[in-house]
Coordinates of C-alpha atoms in Angstrom, one line a residue:
Chain A
M1 CA 0.0 -0.2 0.2
T2 CA 1.1 3.4 -1.2
T3 CA 0.7 6.1 1.2
V4 CA -0.6 9.4 0.9
E5 CA 3.2 10.9 2.1
E6 CA 4.9 8.7 -0.6
R7 CA 2.0 9.1 -3.7
L8 CA 2.7 13.3 -2.7
A9 CA 6.9 12.4 -2.9
A10 CA 6.4 10.5 -5.7
L11 CA 4.1 13.3 -7.8
E12 CA 6.5 15.9 -6.6
D13 CA 9.5 14.3 -8.6
L14 CA 6.8 14.1 -11.4
V15 CA 5.9 17.7 -11.3
R16 CA 9.3 19.1 -10.5
G17 CA 10.8 16.9 -13.8
L18 CA 7.9 18.8 -15.7
R19 CA 9.0 22.2 -14.6
D20 CA 12.5 22.1 -15.5
E21 CA 11.6 20.5 -18.8
R22 CA 8.7 23.3 -19.3
D23 CA 11.3 26.3 -17.9
I24 CA 14.1 25.1 -20.4
S25 CA 12.1 24.9 -23.4
Q26 CA 10.8 28.5 -22.5
L27 CA 14.5 29.6 -22.4
I28 CA 15.3 28.3 -25.8
A29 CA 11.8 29.8 -27.4
A30 CA 13.3 33.4 -25.5
Y31 CA 15.9 33.2 -28.0
G32 CA 14.8 34.1 -31.1
P33 CA 12.4 36.7 -30.2
L34 CA 14.9 38.3 -28.4
V35 CA 17.5 38.2 -30.8
D36 CA 15.2 39.7 -33.4
D37 CA 14.2 42.5 -31.3
G38 CA 18.4 43.2 -30.6
D39 CA 17.9 42.3 -26.8
A40 CA 21.4 42.5 -26.3
T41 CA 21.1 42.1 -22.3
G42 CA 18.2 39.5 -22.3
V43 CA 19.7 37.2 -25.0
A44 CA 23.1 37.3 -23.0
G45 CA 21.1 36.4 -20.0
L46 CA 20.1 33.2 -21.1
W47 CA 23.6 32.1 -20.5
T48 CA 25.1 31.8 -17.7
E49 CA 27.7 34.6 -16.8
D50 CA 30.4 32.8 -18.6
G51 CA 28.9 30.0 -20.8
G52 CA 29.6 29.5 -24.2
Y53 CA 27.9 30.2 -27.9
D54 CA 30.3 28.2 -30.5
V55 CA 28.9 28.9 -34.0
D56 CA 31.0 27.6 -37.0
E57 CA 33.7 30.2 -37.5
M58 CA 33.0 32.2 -34.6
S59 CA 33.1 31.3 -30.7
M60 CA 31.9 33.4 -27.8
S61 CA 32.8 33.1 -24.6
G62 CA 30.6 34.3 -21.5
R63 CA 27.9 37.6 -21.5
T64 CA 29.8 40.1 -22.6
E65 CA 30.8 38.7 -26.1
I66 CA 27.0 37.6 -26.5
E67 CA 25.9 40.9 -26.0
A68 CA 28.6 42.3 -28.4
M69 CA 27.6 39.8 -31.4
V70 CA 23.8 40.9 -30.7
R71 CA 25.1 44.5 -30.8
S72 CA 27.4 44.3 -34.1
D73 CA 26.8 45.8 -37.1
G74 CA 26.3 42.2 -38.9
H75 CA 23.5 41.5 -36.3
Q76 CA 21.9 44.9 -36.1
G77 CA 21.9 44.9 -40.1
L78 CA 20.1 41.3 -40.5
I79 CA 17.4 43.3 -38.1
A80 CA 17.2 46.6 -39.9
N81 CA 16.8 44.4 -43.3
G82 CA 14.3 42.0 -41.5
C83 CA 14.9 38.8 -40.1
A84 CA 13.3 35.5 -38.4
H85 CA 15.7 33.7 -36.2
F86 CA 13.2 31.1 -36.3
L87 CA 14.2 27.6 -33.7
G88 CA 11.8 24.7 -33.5
P89 CA 10.5 23.1 -30.4
A90 CA 13.5 21.7 -28.4
H91 CA 14.1 17.7 -27.5
V92 CA 14.9 17.8 -24.4
T93 CA 16.8 15.7 -21.3
V94 CA 17.0 16.9 -18.0
D95 CA 19.4 14.7 -15.7
G96 CA 19.3 16.4 -12.0
D97 CA 20.7 19.7 -12.5
T98 CA 22.4 19.4 -16.1
A99 CA 20.3 19.0 -19.3
I100 CA 21.0 18.1 -22.8
A101 CA 18.8 20.2 -25.4
T102 CA 18.9 20.3 -29.0
C103 CA 16.8 21.8 -31.9
H104 CA 16.9 23.3 -35.7
S105 CA 16.5 26.6 -36.5
L106 CA 16.0 29.0 -39.6
L107 CA 17.6 32.0 -40.3
V108 CA 15.1 33.5 -42.4
V109 CA 15.6 37.2 -44.1
H110 CA 13.9 39.6 -46.1
R111 CA 14.5 41.3 -49.1
G112 CA 13.6 44.1 -50.8
P113 CA 12.0 44.4 -54.3
R114 CA 15.2 44.0 -57.4
P115 CA 15.5 47.2 -58.8
D116 CA 14.5 45.8 -62.5
E117 CA 11.0 44.6 -61.4
A118 CA 8.3 45.6 -63.2
K119 CA 5.7 44.5 -60.0
P120 CA 8.0 45.2 -56.7
K121 CA 7.3 42.7 -54.6
S122 CA 9.5 42.1 -50.8
R123 CA 10.1 38.7 -50.5
F124 CA 11.9 36.3 -47.7
I125 CA 15.0 33.8 -48.4
V126 CA 15.8 30.9 -45.7
A127 CA 19.6 32.2 -45.1
R128 CA 20.8 29.2 -43.1
A129 CA 19.9 25.9 -41.9
T130 CA 21.1 25.4 -38.3
A131 CA 21.7 22.6 -36.4
H132 CA 21.9 23.6 -32.2
H133 CA 23.0 21.1 -29.0
F134 CA 22.6 23.0 -25.5
T135 CA 24.1 22.0 -22.3
L136 CA 22.2 23.9 -19.6
V137 CA 22.6 24.1 -16.0
R138 CA 20.5 24.7 -12.9
T139 CA 21.6 27.9 -11.4
A140 CA 20.3 29.9 -8.3
D141 CA 18.1 32.2 -10.9
G142 CA 17.2 29.0 -12.6
W143 CA 17.9 27.3 -15.9
R144 CA 20.7 28.8 -18.2
V145 CA 22.6 28.0 -21.0
A146 CA 26.4 26.6 -20.3
Q147 CA 27.3 26.0 -24.0
R148 CA 25.6 26.4 -27.0
T149 CA 27.1 24.7 -30.0
S150 CA 25.6 25.5 -34.0
R151 CA 26.6 24.4 -36.9
V152 CA 25.2 24.8 -40.4
L153 CA 23.4 22.2 -41.8
D154 CA 25.0 22.5 -45.5
G155 CA 26.2 18.6 -45.4
R156 CA 29.2 18.7 -43.0
D157 CA 28.8 15.7 -40.4
E158 CA 29.1 17.8 -37.2
A159 CA 26.0 19.2 -37.9
H160 CA 23.8 16.4 -38.3
L161 CA 25.7 14.9 -35.1
L162 CA 24.9 17.9 -33.0
L163 CA 21.2 16.8 -33.7
G164 CA 21.4 12.9 -33.0
N165 CA 23.5 13.7 -29.5
G166 CA 21.0 16.3 -28.7
V167 CA 18.4 13.9 -28.9
R168 CA 20.5 11.1 -27.1
G169 CA 21.3 13.2 -24.3
V170 CA 24.9 13.0 -25.1
R171 CA 27.2 16.2 -24.5
Chain B
M1 CA 8.2 21.0 8.4
T2 CA 5.9 21.7 5.9
T3 CA 2.3 19.5 6.6
V4 CA 1.1 17.3 4.0
E5 CA -1.7 19.9 3.3
E6 CA 1.0 22.7 2.8
R7 CA 3.2 20.2 0.4
L8 CA -0.5 19.5 -1.5
A9 CA -1.4 23.3 -1.9
A10 CA 2.0 24.4 -3.2
L11 CA 2.0 21.8 -5.7
E12 CA -1.6 22.2 -6.9
D13 CA -0.6 25.8 -7.6
L14 CA 2.8 24.7 -9.5
V15 CA 0.5 22.1 -11.7
R16 CA -2.6 24.7 -12.7
G17 CA 0.7 26.7 -13.7
L18 CA 1.9 24.0 -16.1
R19 CA -1.2 23.2 -17.0
D20 CA -2.3 27.0 -18.1
E21 CA 0.8 27.3 -20.0
R22 CA 0.2 24.0 -21.9
D23 CA -3.5 25.0 -22.6
I24 CA -2.0 28.2 -24.1
S25 CA 0.5 26.3 -26.0
Q26 CA -2.0 24.1 -28.0
L27 CA -4.3 26.9 -28.4
I28 CA -1.8 28.5 -30.1
A29 CA -0.5 25.6 -32.1
A30 CA -3.9 25.1 -33.2
Y31 CA -4.1 27.8 -35.5
G32 CA -1.7 27.0 -38.3
P33 CA -3.6 23.7 -38.7
L34 CA -7.2 25.1 -38.2
V35 CA -6.7 27.6 -40.7
D36 CA -4.8 25.5 -43.2
D37 CA -7.7 23.5 -43.1
G38 CA -10.2 26.3 -43.5
D39 CA -11.8 25.6 -40.8
A40 CA -13.6 29.0 -39.9
T41 CA -15.3 27.9 -36.6
G42 CA -12.5 26.4 -35.6
V43 CA -10.0 29.2 -36.1
A44 CA -12.3 31.8 -34.6
G45 CA -13.2 30.1 -31.9
L46 CA -9.6 30.0 -30.4
W47 CA -10.6 33.8 -29.8
T48 CA -13.1 35.6 -27.3
E49 CA -16.5 36.5 -28.7
D50 CA -14.7 39.9 -29.2
G51 CA -11.3 39.3 -29.3
G52 CA -9.2 41.1 -31.8
Y53 CA -6.5 40.2 -34.5
D54 CA -4.7 42.8 -36.2
V55 CA -2.3 42.0 -38.9
D56 CA -0.6 44.8 -40.6
E57 CA -3.1 46.3 -42.9
M58 CA -6.1 44.4 -41.6
S59 CA -7.7 44.4 -38.4
M60 CA -10.2 41.9 -37.2
S61 CA -12.8 42.5 -34.5
G62 CA -14.6 39.8 -32.6
R63 CA -15.1 36.0 -34.1
T64 CA -17.6 36.9 -37.3
E65 CA -14.8 38.8 -38.6
I66 CA -12.0 36.4 -38.2
E67 CA -14.5 33.5 -39.7
A68 CA -15.2 36.5 -42.9
M69 CA -11.1 36.3 -43.1
V70 CA -11.1 32.4 -43.2
R71 CA -13.4 32.1 -45.8
S72 CA -12.5 35.2 -48.3
D73 CA -11.5 34.4 -51.6
G74 CA -7.5 35.4 -50.5
H75 CA -7.6 32.9 -47.9
Q76 CA -9.2 30.2 -49.9
G77 CA -7.0 30.7 -52.6
L78 CA -3.9 30.6 -50.7
I79 CA -5.8 26.7 -49.3
A80 CA -6.3 25.6 -52.6
N81 CA -2.8 26.3 -54.1
G82 CA -1.2 24.6 -51.2
C83 CA -0.2 26.7 -47.9
A84 CA 1.7 26.2 -44.5
H85 CA 0.8 28.7 -41.7
F86 CA 3.6 27.4 -39.9
L87 CA 4.0 29.4 -36.4
G88 CA 6.9 28.3 -34.2
P89 CA 6.9 27.5 -30.2
A90 CA 5.0 30.3 -28.4
H91 CA 6.9 31.6 -25.5
V92 CA 4.2 31.8 -22.7
T93 CA 4.2 34.3 -19.4
V94 CA 0.8 33.1 -17.4
D95 CA -0.2 36.2 -14.8
G96 CA -3.1 34.8 -13.0
D97 CA -6.1 35.1 -15.5
T98 CA -4.3 36.9 -18.2
A99 CA -1.3 35.8 -20.2
I100 CA 0.9 37.1 -22.6
A101 CA 2.7 34.6 -25.8
T102 CA 4.8 35.5 -28.8
C103 CA 6.3 33.3 -31.5
H104 CA 7.1 33.6 -35.3
S105 CA 5.5 32.0 -38.1
L106 CA 6.5 31.6 -41.7
L107 CA 3.9 31.2 -44.3
V108 CA 5.2 28.9 -47.0
V109 CA 3.0 28.8 -50.2
H110 CA 3.2 26.2 -53.1
R111 CA 3.9 27.4 -56.7
G112 CA 3.4 25.0 -59.3
P113 CA 5.6 24.3 -62.3
R114 CA 6.4 26.9 -64.5
P115 CA 5.3 26.6 -68.0
D116 CA 8.9 27.1 -69.6
E117 CA 10.1 24.6 -67.5
A118 CA 11.9 21.4 -69.5
K119 CA 11.2 18.8 -66.5
P120 CA 8.3 20.5 -64.4
K121 CA 8.7 20.2 -60.3
S122 CA 6.7 21.7 -57.3
R123 CA 8.8 24.3 -55.1
F124 CA 7.9 25.7 -52.0
I125 CA 8.6 29.8 -51.3
V126 CA 8.5 31.3 -48.0
A127 CA 6.1 34.3 -48.8
R128 CA 6.3 35.9 -45.2
A129 CA 7.9 35.9 -42.2
T130 CA 5.5 37.2 -39.2
A131 CA 6.4 38.2 -35.7
H132 CA 3.1 37.6 -33.5
H133 CA 2.3 39.2 -29.8
F134 CA -0.9 37.3 -28.4
T135 CA -2.8 38.4 -25.4
L136 CA -4.9 36.1 -23.6
V137 CA -7.3 35.6 -21.0
R138 CA -9.1 32.9 -18.9
T139 CA -12.6 32.4 -19.6
A140 CA -15.0 29.9 -18.1
D141 CA -14.3 27.7 -21.4
G142 CA -10.8 27.9 -20.8
W143 CA -7.9 30.1 -22.3
R144 CA -8.8 32.3 -25.4
V145 CA -7.2 34.9 -27.4
A146 CA -8.2 38.4 -26.5
Q147 CA -6.0 40.1 -28.9
R148 CA -3.4 39.1 -31.6
T149 CA -1.0 41.6 -32.9
S150 CA 0.8 40.3 -36.2
R151 CA 3.6 42.5 -38.1
V152 CA 5.5 41.4 -41.2
L153 CA 9.5 41.1 -40.3
D154 CA 10.8 43.2 -43.1
G155 CA 12.8 45.6 -41.1
R156 CA 10.1 47.3 -39.2
D157 CA 10.5 48.0 -35.6
E158 CA 7.1 46.9 -34.5
A159 CA 7.8 43.5 -35.6
H160 CA 10.8 43.0 -33.8
L161 CA 9.4 44.8 -31.0
L162 CA 6.5 42.5 -30.8
L163 CA 8.3 39.6 -30.2
G164 CA 10.7 41.3 -27.5
N165 CA 8.0 42.4 -25.6
G166 CA 6.3 39.1 -25.7
V167 CA 9.1 37.3 -24.5
R168 CA 9.6 40.2 -21.7
G169 CA 5.6 39.8 -20.9
V170 CA 4.8 43.6 -21.7
R171 CA 1.7 44.1 -23.7
Chain C
M1 CA -15.0 19.5 1.6
T2 CA -12.2 17.8 -0.7
T3 CA -10.1 15.8 1.5
V4 CA -6.7 15.4 1.0
E5 CA -7.1 12.0 -0.5
E6 CA -9.2 13.7 -2.9
R7 CA -7.2 16.1 -3.7
L8 CA -4.0 13.9 -4.1
A9 CA -6.0 11.6 -6.8
A10 CA -7.0 15.1 -8.7
L11 CA -3.7 16.2 -9.0
E12 CA -2.0 12.9 -9.9
D13 CA -4.7 12.7 -12.7
L14 CA -4.0 16.3 -14.0
V15 CA -0.2 15.3 -13.6
R16 CA -0.3 12.2 -15.6
G17 CA -2.1 14.1 -18.3
L18 CA 0.4 16.6 -18.5
R19 CA 3.2 14.0 -18.6
D20 CA 1.8 12.1 -21.5
E21 CA 1.3 15.4 -23.6
R22 CA 5.0 15.8 -22.8
D23 CA 6.0 12.6 -23.7
I24 CA 4.2 12.7 -26.9
S25 CA 5.4 16.1 -27.9
Q26 CA 9.3 15.1 -27.2
L27 CA 8.4 11.8 -29.0
I28 CA 7.5 13.5 -32.4
A29 CA 10.5 16.3 -31.2
A30 CA 12.8 13.0 -31.9
Y31 CA 11.9 12.5 -35.2
G32 CA 13.6 15.5 -37.3
P33 CA 16.7 15.3 -35.3
L34 CA 17.2 11.8 -35.0
V35 CA 16.1 11.4 -39.2
D36 CA 18.5 14.3 -40.0
D37 CA 21.3 12.4 -38.3
G38 CA 20.7 9.2 -40.3
D39 CA 20.1 7.6 -37.2
A40 CA 17.4 4.3 -38.7
T41 CA 17.6 2.4 -34.8
G42 CA 16.5 5.3 -33.1
V43 CA 14.1 6.6 -35.7
A44 CA 12.3 3.4 -36.3
G45 CA 12.1 3.2 -31.9
L46 CA 9.8 6.4 -32.0
W47 CA 7.3 3.7 -33.5
T48 CA 5.4 0.5 -32.4
E49 CA 7.3 -3.0 -33.7
D50 CA 4.8 -2.9 -36.6
G51 CA 3.6 0.7 -36.8
G52 CA 3.3 2.3 -40.1
Y53 CA 4.3 5.4 -41.7
D54 CA 2.2 6.3 -45.1
V55 CA 3.7 9.6 -46.9
D56 CA 2.5 10.7 -50.1
E57 CA 3.3 7.7 -52.7
M58 CA 5.4 5.5 -50.1
S59 CA 4.1 3.9 -47.6
M60 CA 6.0 2.0 -44.6
S61 CA 5.1 -0.9 -42.5
G62 CA 7.3 -1.5 -39.4
R63 CA 10.2 -0.9 -37.8
T64 CA 12.2 -2.8 -40.5
E65 CA 11.0 -0.4 -43.5
I66 CA 11.7 2.4 -41.4
E67 CA 14.9 1.9 -41.0
A68 CA 14.9 0.8 -45.1
M69 CA 13.9 4.7 -45.9
V70 CA 16.5 6.2 -43.1
R71 CA 19.2 4.2 -44.6
S72 CA 17.9 4.7 -48.7
D73 CA 20.4 6.3 -51.0
G74 CA 17.4 9.0 -51.0
H75 CA 17.3 9.9 -47.6
Q76 CA 21.2 9.7 -47.3
G77 CA 21.8 11.6 -50.4
L78 CA 19.9 14.4 -48.8
I79 CA 21.6 14.6 -45.2
A80 CA 25.4 14.6 -47.4
N81 CA 23.7 17.9 -49.0
G82 CA 22.5 19.1 -46.1
C83 CA 18.9 19.2 -44.6
A84 CA 16.7 19.7 -42.0
H85 CA 13.6 18.3 -41.1
F86 CA 12.0 21.0 -39.5
L87 CA 8.7 19.9 -37.2
G88 CA 6.4 22.4 -35.6
P89 CA 5.2 22.0 -32.4
A90 CA 2.8 19.3 -32.1
H91 CA -0.6 19.3 -31.2
V92 CA -1.4 16.8 -29.3
T93 CA -5.0 15.3 -27.8
V94 CA -4.4 12.2 -25.5
D95 CA -7.4 10.0 -24.8
G96 CA -6.9 7.1 -22.6
D97 CA -4.3 5.0 -23.9
T98 CA -4.3 6.5 -27.5
A99 CA -3.9 9.9 -28.8
I100 CA -3.6 11.9 -31.7
A101 CA -1.4 14.6 -32.6
T102 CA -0.5 17.0 -35.6
C103 CA 2.2 19.4 -36.8
H104 CA 3.3 20.9 -40.4
S105 CA 6.9 20.2 -41.3
L106 CA 9.5 21.9 -43.9
L107 CA 12.4 20.3 -45.7
V108 CA 15.1 22.4 -46.2
V109 CA 18.0 21.2 -48.1
H110 CA 20.8 23.2 -49.0
R111 CA 22.4 23.9 -52.7
G112 CA 25.6 24.3 -53.4
P113 CA 26.9 27.4 -55.3
R114 CA 26.0 27.8 -59.0
P115 CA 28.9 27.0 -61.5
D116 CA 28.3 30.3 -62.8
E117 CA 28.3 32.6 -60.4
A118 CA 30.5 35.5 -59.7
K119 CA 30.5 35.0 -56.2
P120 CA 29.9 31.6 -54.7
K121 CA 27.5 31.6 -52.0
S122 CA 25.2 28.6 -50.6
R123 CA 21.5 28.6 -50.1
F124 CA 18.8 27.0 -48.5
I125 CA 15.1 26.2 -50.5
V126 CA 12.4 24.6 -49.1
A127 CA 11.9 21.5 -50.9
R128 CA 8.8 20.7 -49.4
A129 CA 6.0 21.6 -46.9
T130 CA 4.1 18.6 -45.3
A131 CA 1.1 18.1 -43.1
H132 CA 1.8 15.5 -40.7
H133 CA -0.9 13.5 -38.3
F134 CA 0.1 11.0 -35.6
T135 CA -2.1 8.3 -34.0
L136 CA -0.1 7.2 -30.9
V137 CA -0.4 4.3 -28.3
R138 CA 0.7 4.5 -24.8
T139 CA 3.0 0.9 -24.4
A140 CA 5.2 -0.7 -22.0
D141 CA 7.7 1.6 -23.4
G142 CA 6.1 4.3 -23.4
W143 CA 4.3 6.3 -26.2
R144 CA 4.6 5.4 -29.9
V145 CA 3.6 6.2 -33.2
A146 CA 1.5 3.4 -34.8
Q147 CA 0.4 5.3 -37.5
R148 CA 1.6 8.4 -39.1
T149 CA 0.5 9.6 -42.3
S150 CA 2.3 12.6 -44.6
R151 CA 1.0 14.5 -47.5
V152 CA 2.5 17.3 -49.1
L153 CA 0.7 20.7 -48.9
D154 CA 0.5 21.3 -52.6
G155 CA -2.8 21.9 -52.6
R156 CA -4.6 18.1 -52.5
D157 CA -7.4 18.3 -49.8
E158 CA -6.3 15.5 -48.0
A159 CA -3.0 17.1 -46.6
H160 CA -5.0 20.1 -45.3
L161 CA -7.5 17.7 -43.7
L162 CA -4.9 16.3 -42.2
L163 CA -4.0 19.1 -40.2
G164 CA -8.1 19.8 -39.2
N165 CA -8.7 16.4 -38.0
G166 CA -5.5 16.4 -36.2
V167 CA -6.3 19.0 -33.8
R168 CA -10.4 18.3 -34.0
G169 CA -8.4 15.2 -32.2
V170 CA -10.2 12.5 -35.2
R171 CA -8.4 10.0 -36.8

């Protein structure tokens, strides 16, 4: 026979697990909207103070470098032209105070009318499809990204592997 | 010492919060499939009776106007040609009986073969990338959209701001 | 008056429902990353042993046929060139030990530089937008896909209907 006390403890465990996954999903779902709004502090605050973000040729370490990327001419130019950093639903695996997550993203950018168009129209193109692998840690302020590794899905093995490892809960 | 009664009450609060967020995520996840299926009543039923939907040049007020949009020649033409109103995972912030949510969407449309193609093929283009900001309210029938504001991500400041404010929980 | 016992039982029901939906969402969110990584066993393991996957002209029955699709030259060629099977957030309806879910997907593929380009650049195109309808069952190992039906969103009625029926909880 299971006592009320035991049932309550089991339920508390289960609910904490659901809450952890919810928190992590929301953290990742916040990235695209914040980075498209150019909210450098908000974006960097998704990471731990010394968290890392390694994306192809560029590797950032700590919130200051992540903020600088959001404030860079390159990123601000994307925003000024119109862009969507569109992340998919994250697959999340929690293990105590750390977690692994993965998702795809599409960088969709706006292109204005071409000069020679009879009937000018704006259009959107998929500039990049990217694989993301997140290592997350539980901090006093909630879950934060400790390391994010992102690779363009142009056929390089490491990009596809980030996705598979992310689902398999492997770092 | 925390009593069973206190632990149960704390857990009930936490679970109600998770359920609210789940309900809102599902409500928003229902929009794309229902609107692509042309289910005018289903789409309009995601809003409150007098809910608003303000999308660039067009502003709808109340379920009747939202139903009319789904039934319009413009929308029915999209469906007949093939389309995906593809919304991303929503970021949701619940505050009592109201909530704020945000997500991106892509409108992907099908284009048939071009007349001069040697090897005819169908293709898909991203016709629009859009920012969405939802204000939701708890009703007797569950969560419903009170106001949805959508702006094309073509560089206009208000579009990017909808995303940032959505995550920051600002109306 | 509601007793502690009754409150606990109500909460257990609610939490089990949330966990079921979480499990199903995660199962579906695992598909894209695993299939892009070419993990044939991992992909097939999302289905029941005799589960079905019916996608336009191709119909697979059982894990062995699903594994063969992942290992096929066609799919391996997509991976080698770079691709993203990008699924949207699933709408999930649980009814006891079965469930219905639906989502969109985009197949985004990488295209290398064109031979005649002055300034070579890689690009991505949306090769397909697809509607998915899942019937899921609870097994001893957790939720698995019993049947997945997928149709390209090129205007054919059955594709749009899969989405609407998915949200309405209809098979």
